mmCIF file of C-alpha atoms in Angstrom:
data_model
loop_
_atom_site.group_PDB
_atom_site.id
_atom_site.type_symbol
_atom_site.label_atom_id
_atom_site.label_comp_id
_atom_site.label_asym_id
_atom_site.label_seq_id
_atom_site.Cartn_x
_atom_site.Cartn_y
_atom_site.Cartn_z
ATOM 1 C CA PRO A 1 128.712 31.287 -97.166
ATOM 2 C CA LYS A 2 128.432 31.825 -93.439
ATOM 3 C CA ALA A 3 128.284 28.912 -90.995
ATOM 4 C CA ALA A 4 128.029 28.526 -87.270
ATOM 5 C CA HIS A 5 128.166 25.180 -85.513
ATOM 6 C CA LEU A 6 127.442 24.835 -81.829
ATOM 7 C CA GLN A 7 126.394 22.278 -79.265
ATOM 8 C CA LEU A 8 123.478 23.474 -77.164
ATOM 9 C CA ARG A 9 123.898 22.114 -73.614
ATOM 10 C CA CYS A 10 121.273 22.310 -70.932
ATOM 11 C CA ASP A 11 120.658 20.268 -67.807
ATOM 12 C CA ILE A 12 118.137 18.198 -69.781
ATOM 13 C CA MET A 13 119.540 18.001 -73.307
ATOM 14 C CA LYS A 14 122.521 18.100 -75.639
ATOM 15 C CA VAL A 15 121.735 19.113 -79.236
ATOM 16 C CA ARG A 16 124.102 19.649 -82.158
ATOM 17 C CA VAL A 17 122.996 22.698 -84.173
ATOM 18 C CA LEU A 18 124.232 24.115 -87.465
ATOM 19 C CA SER A 19 123.306 27.521 -88.905
ATOM 20 C CA TYR A 20 124.426 27.965 -92.513
ATOM 21 C CA ASN A 21 123.756 30.332 -95.414
ATOM 22 C CA ILE A 22 123.950 27.695 -98.114
ATOM 23 C CA PHE A 23 123.804 30.229 -100.987
ATOM 24 C CA CYS A 24 121.377 28.187 -103.080
ATOM 25 C CA ARG A 25 119.546 30.955 -104.874
ATOM 26 C CA PRO A 26 116.747 30.445 -107.457
ATOM 27 C CA PRO A 27 117.653 29.294 -110.968
ATOM 28 C CA GLY A 28 119.172 31.921 -113.229
ATOM 29 C CA ILE A 29 120.941 33.723 -110.378
ATOM 30 C CA ALA A 30 124.632 32.895 -110.152
ATOM 31 C CA ARG A 31 127.961 34.528 -109.450
ATOM 32 C CA HIS A 32 130.813 34.152 -111.940
ATOM 33 C CA GLY A 33 128.452 32.193 -114.179
ATOM 34 C CA ASN A 34 128.084 29.131 -111.929
ATOM 35 C CA ASP A 35 127.334 28.693 -108.207
ATOM 36 C CA TYR A 36 127.720 24.894 -108.454
ATOM 37 C CA LYS A 37 124.459 24.521 -106.483
ATOM 38 C CA LYS A 38 123.906 20.862 -107.322
ATOM 39 C CA GLU A 39 127.470 19.848 -106.477
ATOM 40 C CA ARG A 40 127.572 21.808 -103.212
ATOM 41 C CA LEU A 41 124.234 20.401 -102.038
ATOM 42 C CA ALA A 42 125.449 16.863 -102.698
ATOM 43 C CA LEU A 43 128.584 17.459 -100.635
ATOM 44 C CA PHE A 44 126.596 19.177 -97.895
ATOM 45 C CA ALA A 45 124.141 16.281 -97.622
ATOM 46 C CA GLU A 46 127.054 13.994 -96.759
ATOM 47 C CA THR A 47 127.727 16.030 -93.576
ATOM 48 C CA LEU A 48 124.221 15.827 -92.107
ATOM 49 C CA ASN A 49 125.017 12.926 -89.804
ATOM 50 C CA ASN A 50 126.988 15.435 -87.745
ATOM 51 C CA TYR A 51 123.930 17.469 -86.734
ATOM 52 C CA ASP A 52 120.615 17.172 -84.928
ATOM 53 C CA VAL A 53 119.132 20.486 -86.073
ATOM 54 C CA VAL A 54 120.113 22.406 -89.216
ATOM 55 C CA CYS A 55 119.039 26.000 -89.877
ATOM 56 C CA LEU A 56 119.536 27.012 -93.499
ATOM 57 C CA GLN A 57 119.252 30.361 -95.228
ATOM 58 C CA GLU A 58 119.043 30.919 -98.994
ATOM 59 C CA MET A 59 117.738 27.388 -99.520
ATOM 60 C CA PHE A 60 115.036 28.629 -101.885
ATOM 61 C CA ARG A 61 112.370 26.315 -103.235
ATOM 62 C CA SER A 62 110.881 28.703 -105.803
ATOM 63 C CA PHE A 63 111.295 27.478 -109.406
ATOM 64 C CA SER A 64 113.478 24.563 -108.270
ATOM 65 C CA HIS A 65 113.305 21.079 -106.760
ATOM 66 C CA LYS A 66 116.630 21.439 -104.934
ATOM 67 C CA GLN A 67 115.032 22.136 -101.550
ATOM 68 C CA GLN A 68 112.907 19.010 -101.780
ATOM 69 C CA HIS A 69 115.938 16.965 -102.861
ATOM 70 C CA LEU A 70 117.823 18.150 -99.774
ATOM 71 C CA ILE A 71 114.837 17.371 -97.514
ATOM 72 C CA THR A 72 114.788 13.811 -98.924
ATOM 73 C CA ALA A 73 118.556 13.452 -98.429
ATOM 74 C CA ALA A 74 118.198 14.710 -94.837
ATOM 75 C CA GLN A 75 115.477 12.170 -94.123
ATOM 76 C CA GLU A 76 117.833 9.421 -95.273
ATOM 77 C CA LYS A 77 120.333 10.707 -92.697
ATOM 78 C CA GLY A 78 117.757 10.562 -89.897
ATOM 79 C CA LEU A 79 116.617 14.211 -89.951
ATOM 80 C CA ALA A 80 113.007 13.203 -90.497
ATOM 81 C CA TYR A 81 111.373 16.537 -89.711
ATOM 82 C CA HIS A 82 111.492 19.854 -91.530
ATOM 83 C CA ALA A 83 109.878 23.277 -91.742
ATOM 84 C CA ALA A 84 110.182 25.933 -94.450
ATOM 85 C CA CYS A 85 108.946 29.383 -95.376
ATOM 86 C CA PRO A 86 105.557 29.676 -96.991
ATOM 87 C CA HIS A 87 105.595 30.161 -100.742
ATOM 88 C CA PHE A 88 104.355 33.649 -101.582
ATOM 89 C CA THR A 89 102.529 34.496 -104.758
ATOM 90 C CA GLY A 90 101.470 37.821 -106.183
ATOM 91 C CA VAL A 91 103.160 41.110 -106.868
ATOM 92 C CA ASP A 92 104.822 41.638 -103.464
ATOM 93 C CA HIS A 93 107.211 38.672 -103.571
ATOM 94 C CA ILE A 94 108.097 36.358 -106.443
ATOM 95 C CA VAL A 95 110.167 33.882 -104.382
ATOM 96 C CA ASP A 96 109.977 32.411 -100.885
ATOM 97 C CA GLY A 97 112.171 33.565 -97.976
ATOM 98 C CA GLY A 98 114.735 30.778 -98.394
ATOM 99 C CA LEU A 99 114.558 29.489 -94.820
ATOM 100 C CA LEU A 100 114.628 25.771 -94.054
ATOM 101 C CA VAL A 101 114.954 23.856 -90.758
ATOM 102 C CA LEU A 102 115.896 20.171 -90.740
ATOM 103 C CA SER A 103 115.567 18.259 -87.483
ATOM 104 C CA ARG A 104 116.317 14.813 -86.081
ATOM 105 C CA TYR A 105 113.690 15.511 -83.428
ATOM 106 C CA PRO A 106 109.940 16.194 -83.821
ATOM 107 C CA ILE A 107 108.927 19.725 -84.824
ATOM 108 C CA ILE A 108 105.619 20.027 -83.035
ATOM 109 C CA LEU A 109 104.733 23.630 -83.854
ATOM 110 C CA THR A 110 105.763 26.116 -86.588
ATOM 111 C CA ASP A 111 104.975 29.703 -87.426
ATOM 112 C CA PHE A 112 106.333 32.381 -89.733
ATOM 113 C CA LYS A 113 106.443 36.149 -89.471
ATOM 114 C CA LYS A 114 107.217 38.101 -92.649
ATOM 115 C CA TYR A 115 109.279 41.276 -92.536
ATOM 116 C CA HIS A 116 107.460 44.423 -93.492
ATOM 117 C CA ARG A 117 109.971 45.392 -96.144
ATOM 118 C CA GLY A 118 113.305 44.752 -97.774
ATOM 119 C CA SER A 119 115.403 46.649 -100.302
ATOM 120 C CA HIS A 120 117.389 45.993 -103.465
ATOM 121 C CA GLY A 121 118.000 42.240 -103.917
ATOM 122 C CA ASP A 122 116.046 41.564 -100.705
ATOM 123 C CA LEU A 123 112.818 42.889 -102.210
ATOM 124 C CA PRO A 124 111.764 39.832 -104.319
ATOM 125 C CA PRO A 125 112.028 37.181 -101.561
ATOM 126 C CA GLY A 126 109.450 37.002 -98.778
ATOM 127 C CA LYS A 127 112.016 37.243 -96.004
ATOM 128 C CA GLY A 128 111.086 36.842 -92.386
ATOM 129 C CA VAL A 129 111.648 34.659 -89.345
ATOM 130 C CA LEU A 130 110.692 30.965 -89.130
ATOM 131 C CA TYR A 131 109.743 29.564 -85.713
ATOM 132 C CA CYS A 132 109.942 25.880 -84.712
ATOM 133 C CA LEU A 133 109.135 24.338 -81.365
ATOM 134 C CA ILE A 134 111.265 21.179 -81.267
ATOM 135 C CA LYS A 135 110.687 18.349 -78.824
ATOM 136 C CA ILE A 136 113.853 16.687 -77.555
ATOM 137 C CA PRO A 137 113.008 13.169 -76.343
ATOM 138 C CA ALA A 138 114.307 11.850 -73.039
ATOM 139 C CA SER A 139 117.464 9.757 -73.256
ATOM 140 C CA GLU A 140 119.812 8.091 -70.807
ATOM 141 C CA GLY A 141 120.662 10.659 -68.129
ATOM 142 C CA THR A 142 118.466 13.412 -69.601
ATOM 143 C CA GLN A 143 114.870 14.486 -69.383
ATOM 144 C CA GLU A 144 112.470 15.388 -72.157
ATOM 145 C CA GLY A 145 112.704 19.034 -73.212
ATOM 146 C CA TYR A 146 111.896 21.620 -75.851
ATOM 147 C CA ILE A 147 113.796 24.193 -77.884
ATOM 148 C CA ASN A 148 112.234 27.398 -79.193
ATOM 149 C CA LEU A 149 114.103 27.886 -82.473
ATOM 150 C CA PHE A 150 113.978 31.014 -84.637
ATOM 151 C CA ASN A 151 115.688 30.938 -88.040
ATOM 152 C CA THR A 152 116.056 34.183 -89.969
ATOM 153 C CA HIS A 153 117.939 36.090 -92.663
ATOM 154 C CA LEU A 154 118.222 39.828 -92.189
ATOM 155 C CA GLN A 155 118.584 42.573 -94.836
ATOM 156 C CA ALA A 156 121.855 42.372 -96.735
ATOM 157 C CA GLN A 157 124.293 45.237 -97.284
ATOM 158 C CA TYR A 158 124.301 46.340 -100.925
ATOM 159 C CA ASP A 159 126.508 49.428 -100.829
ATOM 160 C CA SER A 160 129.184 50.962 -98.607
ATOM 161 C CA PRO A 161 129.651 49.101 -95.287
ATOM 162 C CA THR A 162 129.339 52.511 -93.594
ATOM 163 C CA SER A 163 125.880 53.163 -95.044
ATOM 164 C CA ASP A 164 123.148 53.408 -92.396
ATOM 165 C CA TYR A 165 120.161 52.627 -94.650
ATOM 166 C CA TYR A 166 120.471 48.820 -94.682
ATOM 167 C CA LYS A 167 121.495 48.857 -91.058
ATOM 168 C CA PHE A 168 118.245 50.665 -90.289
ATOM 169 C CA LEU A 169 116.274 47.942 -92.104
ATOM 170 C CA ARG A 170 118.125 45.208 -90.198
ATOM 171 C CA GLN A 171 117.347 46.839 -86.899
ATOM 172 C CA GLU A 172 113.703 47.253 -87.878
ATOM 173 C CA GLN A 173 113.647 43.524 -88.675
ATOM 174 C CA LEU A 174 115.351 42.683 -85.361
ATOM 175 C CA LEU A 175 112.557 44.451 -83.512
ATOM 176 C CA LEU A 176 110.106 42.157 -85.254
ATOM 177 C CA VAL A 177 112.233 39.106 -84.348
ATOM 178 C CA ARG A 178 112.374 40.149 -80.720
ATOM 179 C CA ASP A 179 108.616 40.689 -80.521
ATOM 180 C CA PHE A 180 108.028 37.366 -82.259
ATOM 181 C CA VAL A 181 110.271 35.631 -79.709
ATOM 182 C CA THR A 182 108.264 37.202 -76.898
ATOM 183 C CA GLU A 183 104.996 36.172 -78.521
ATOM 184 C CA LYS A 184 105.978 32.538 -79.063
ATOM 185 C CA THR A 185 107.765 31.856 -75.744
ATOM 186 C CA LYS A 186 105.117 32.736 -73.203
ATOM 187 C CA GLY A 187 104.584 30.005 -70.635
ATOM 188 C CA PRO A 188 107.052 27.464 -69.209
ATOM 189 C CA LEU A 189 110.629 28.482 -69.955
ATOM 190 C CA SER A 190 112.582 26.453 -72.505
ATOM 191 C CA PRO A 191 115.839 27.357 -74.279
ATOM 192 C CA ILE A 192 115.478 30.061 -76.963
ATOM 193 C CA LEU A 193 117.828 29.896 -79.959
ATOM 194 C CA VAL A 194 117.911 32.616 -82.591
ATOM 195 C CA ALA A 195 119.939 31.399 -85.560
ATOM 196 C CA GLY A 196 120.527 32.621 -89.103
ATOM 197 C CA ASP A 197 122.389 35.015 -91.296
ATOM 198 C CA LEU A 198 122.130 38.345 -89.500
ATOM 199 C CA ASN A 199 124.221 40.190 -92.088
ATOM 200 C CA THR A 200 126.003 41.999 -89.256
ATOM 201 C CA ASN A 201 129.787 42.207 -89.028
ATOM 202 C CA GLY A 202 130.439 41.459 -85.371
ATOM 203 C CA ARG A 203 134.142 42.333 -85.716
ATOM 204 C CA LYS A 204 135.381 45.769 -84.782
ATOM 205 C CA GLY A 205 137.889 45.650 -87.619
ATOM 206 C CA ALA A 206 139.731 43.336 -89.996
ATOM 207 C CA ASN A 207 142.331 42.574 -87.329
ATOM 208 C CA ASP A 208 140.163 43.164 -84.253
ATOM 209 C CA GLY A 209 137.659 40.490 -83.262
ATOM 210 C CA GLY A 210 136.076 42.667 -80.567
ATOM 211 C CA ASP A 211 132.451 43.879 -80.678
ATOM 212 C CA SER A 212 131.485 46.217 -83.524
ATOM 213 C CA GLN A 213 129.071 49.059 -82.835
ATOM 214 C CA GLU A 214 126.322 47.438 -84.891
ATOM 215 C CA TYR A 215 126.774 44.155 -83.014
ATOM 216 C CA LEU A 216 126.378 45.934 -79.672
ATOM 217 C CA GLU A 217 123.238 47.673 -80.947
ATOM 218 C CA MET A 218 121.898 44.307 -82.163
ATOM 219 C CA VAL A 219 122.386 42.738 -78.726
ATOM 220 C CA ASP A 220 120.723 45.714 -77.091
ATOM 221 C CA ILE A 221 117.693 45.446 -79.400
ATOM 222 C CA MET A 222 117.311 41.724 -78.750
ATOM 223 C CA ALA A 223 117.611 42.164 -74.988
ATOM 224 C CA GLY A 224 114.797 44.705 -75.160
ATOM 225 C CA PRO A 225 112.480 45.795 -72.366
ATOM 226 C CA HIS A 226 112.272 42.216 -71.054
ATOM 227 C CA HIS A 227 116.047 42.244 -70.466
ATOM 228 C CA TYR A 228 116.663 38.896 -72.133
ATOM 229 C CA ALA A 229 120.067 37.451 -71.223
ATOM 230 C CA ILE A 230 121.788 37.254 -74.626
ATOM 231 C CA GLU A 231 124.511 34.643 -75.128
ATOM 232 C CA ASP A 232 126.638 34.290 -78.240
ATOM 233 C CA PRO A 233 128.009 30.714 -78.223
ATOM 234 C CA VAL A 234 130.136 31.209 -81.339
ATOM 235 C CA LYS A 235 131.906 34.218 -79.842
ATOM 236 C CA GLN A 236 132.253 32.368 -76.542
ATOM 237 C CA CYS A 237 133.806 29.394 -78.344
ATOM 238 C CA PHE A 238 136.404 31.425 -80.262
ATOM 239 C CA GLY A 239 136.985 34.169 -77.727
ATOM 240 C CA GLU A 240 136.240 36.732 -80.440
ATOM 241 C CA HIS A 241 134.025 37.205 -83.479
ATOM 242 C CA PRO A 242 135.420 34.898 -86.172
ATOM 243 C CA VAL A 243 135.541 35.877 -89.836
ATOM 244 C CA THR A 244 132.433 34.235 -91.341
ATOM 245 C CA VAL A 245 132.363 35.405 -94.964
ATOM 246 C CA GLY A 246 134.894 36.151 -97.651
ATOM 247 C CA GLU A 247 135.032 36.844 -101.377
ATOM 248 C CA VAL A 248 136.956 34.713 -103.865
ATOM 249 C CA ILE A 249 138.756 37.077 -106.211
ATOM 250 C CA GLU A 250 140.310 35.772 -109.403
ATOM 251 C CA THR A 251 143.568 37.457 -110.253
ATOM 252 C CA ALA A 252 145.615 37.155 -113.429
ATOM 253 C CA GLU A 253 149.055 35.573 -113.059
#
């Protein structure tokens, strides 16, 4: 699973944000026979006091009550507000997009934009980008403010890391994200946060935490014709792109 934890600081607010691919896929889908979904969710719920806003990916609600159980657990920890993907029915998608936002602060507006297409294991879910306008109340020394939050999960890589096909789909999806950001943030300027599992290896190599070519292309797409100033707080914090995913491989003694 991939996680990023940051503190968003502005002149008017300080918000603790977590983005996490929680790997809670629908029932019947598991790696090595057991993903320990129930146990992992119980442990995760115990950490929610540490955050004000939580952006989850692969927290599917289709055919399961686990998403609702986590929402209830979050409410008990003071994260009283939530937003999730719509539940799609029909032949195009058999499960939802797996996105969930939990918030300690009021979510006053939500919207969802579905991606035009996905491939391989990304075809059944209705993947897209979930928008939340979050109101941050005034507190001692700070003013009231808002955050424009976009939570997403881009196309995964299902074959060779050097294959361009899935990269092409991710970049097509990024164009939709960028246009959605532009659409939803017209008017008075408030912080814009794009969070999620972007399925992009930011590292240049296994031992080189510099910018990969796909990362640079991703930043260029998101900056777009409006020349958005793109900041990567995780990279800024570590001074390089940290390793965010790894496989557990069982080996015989």
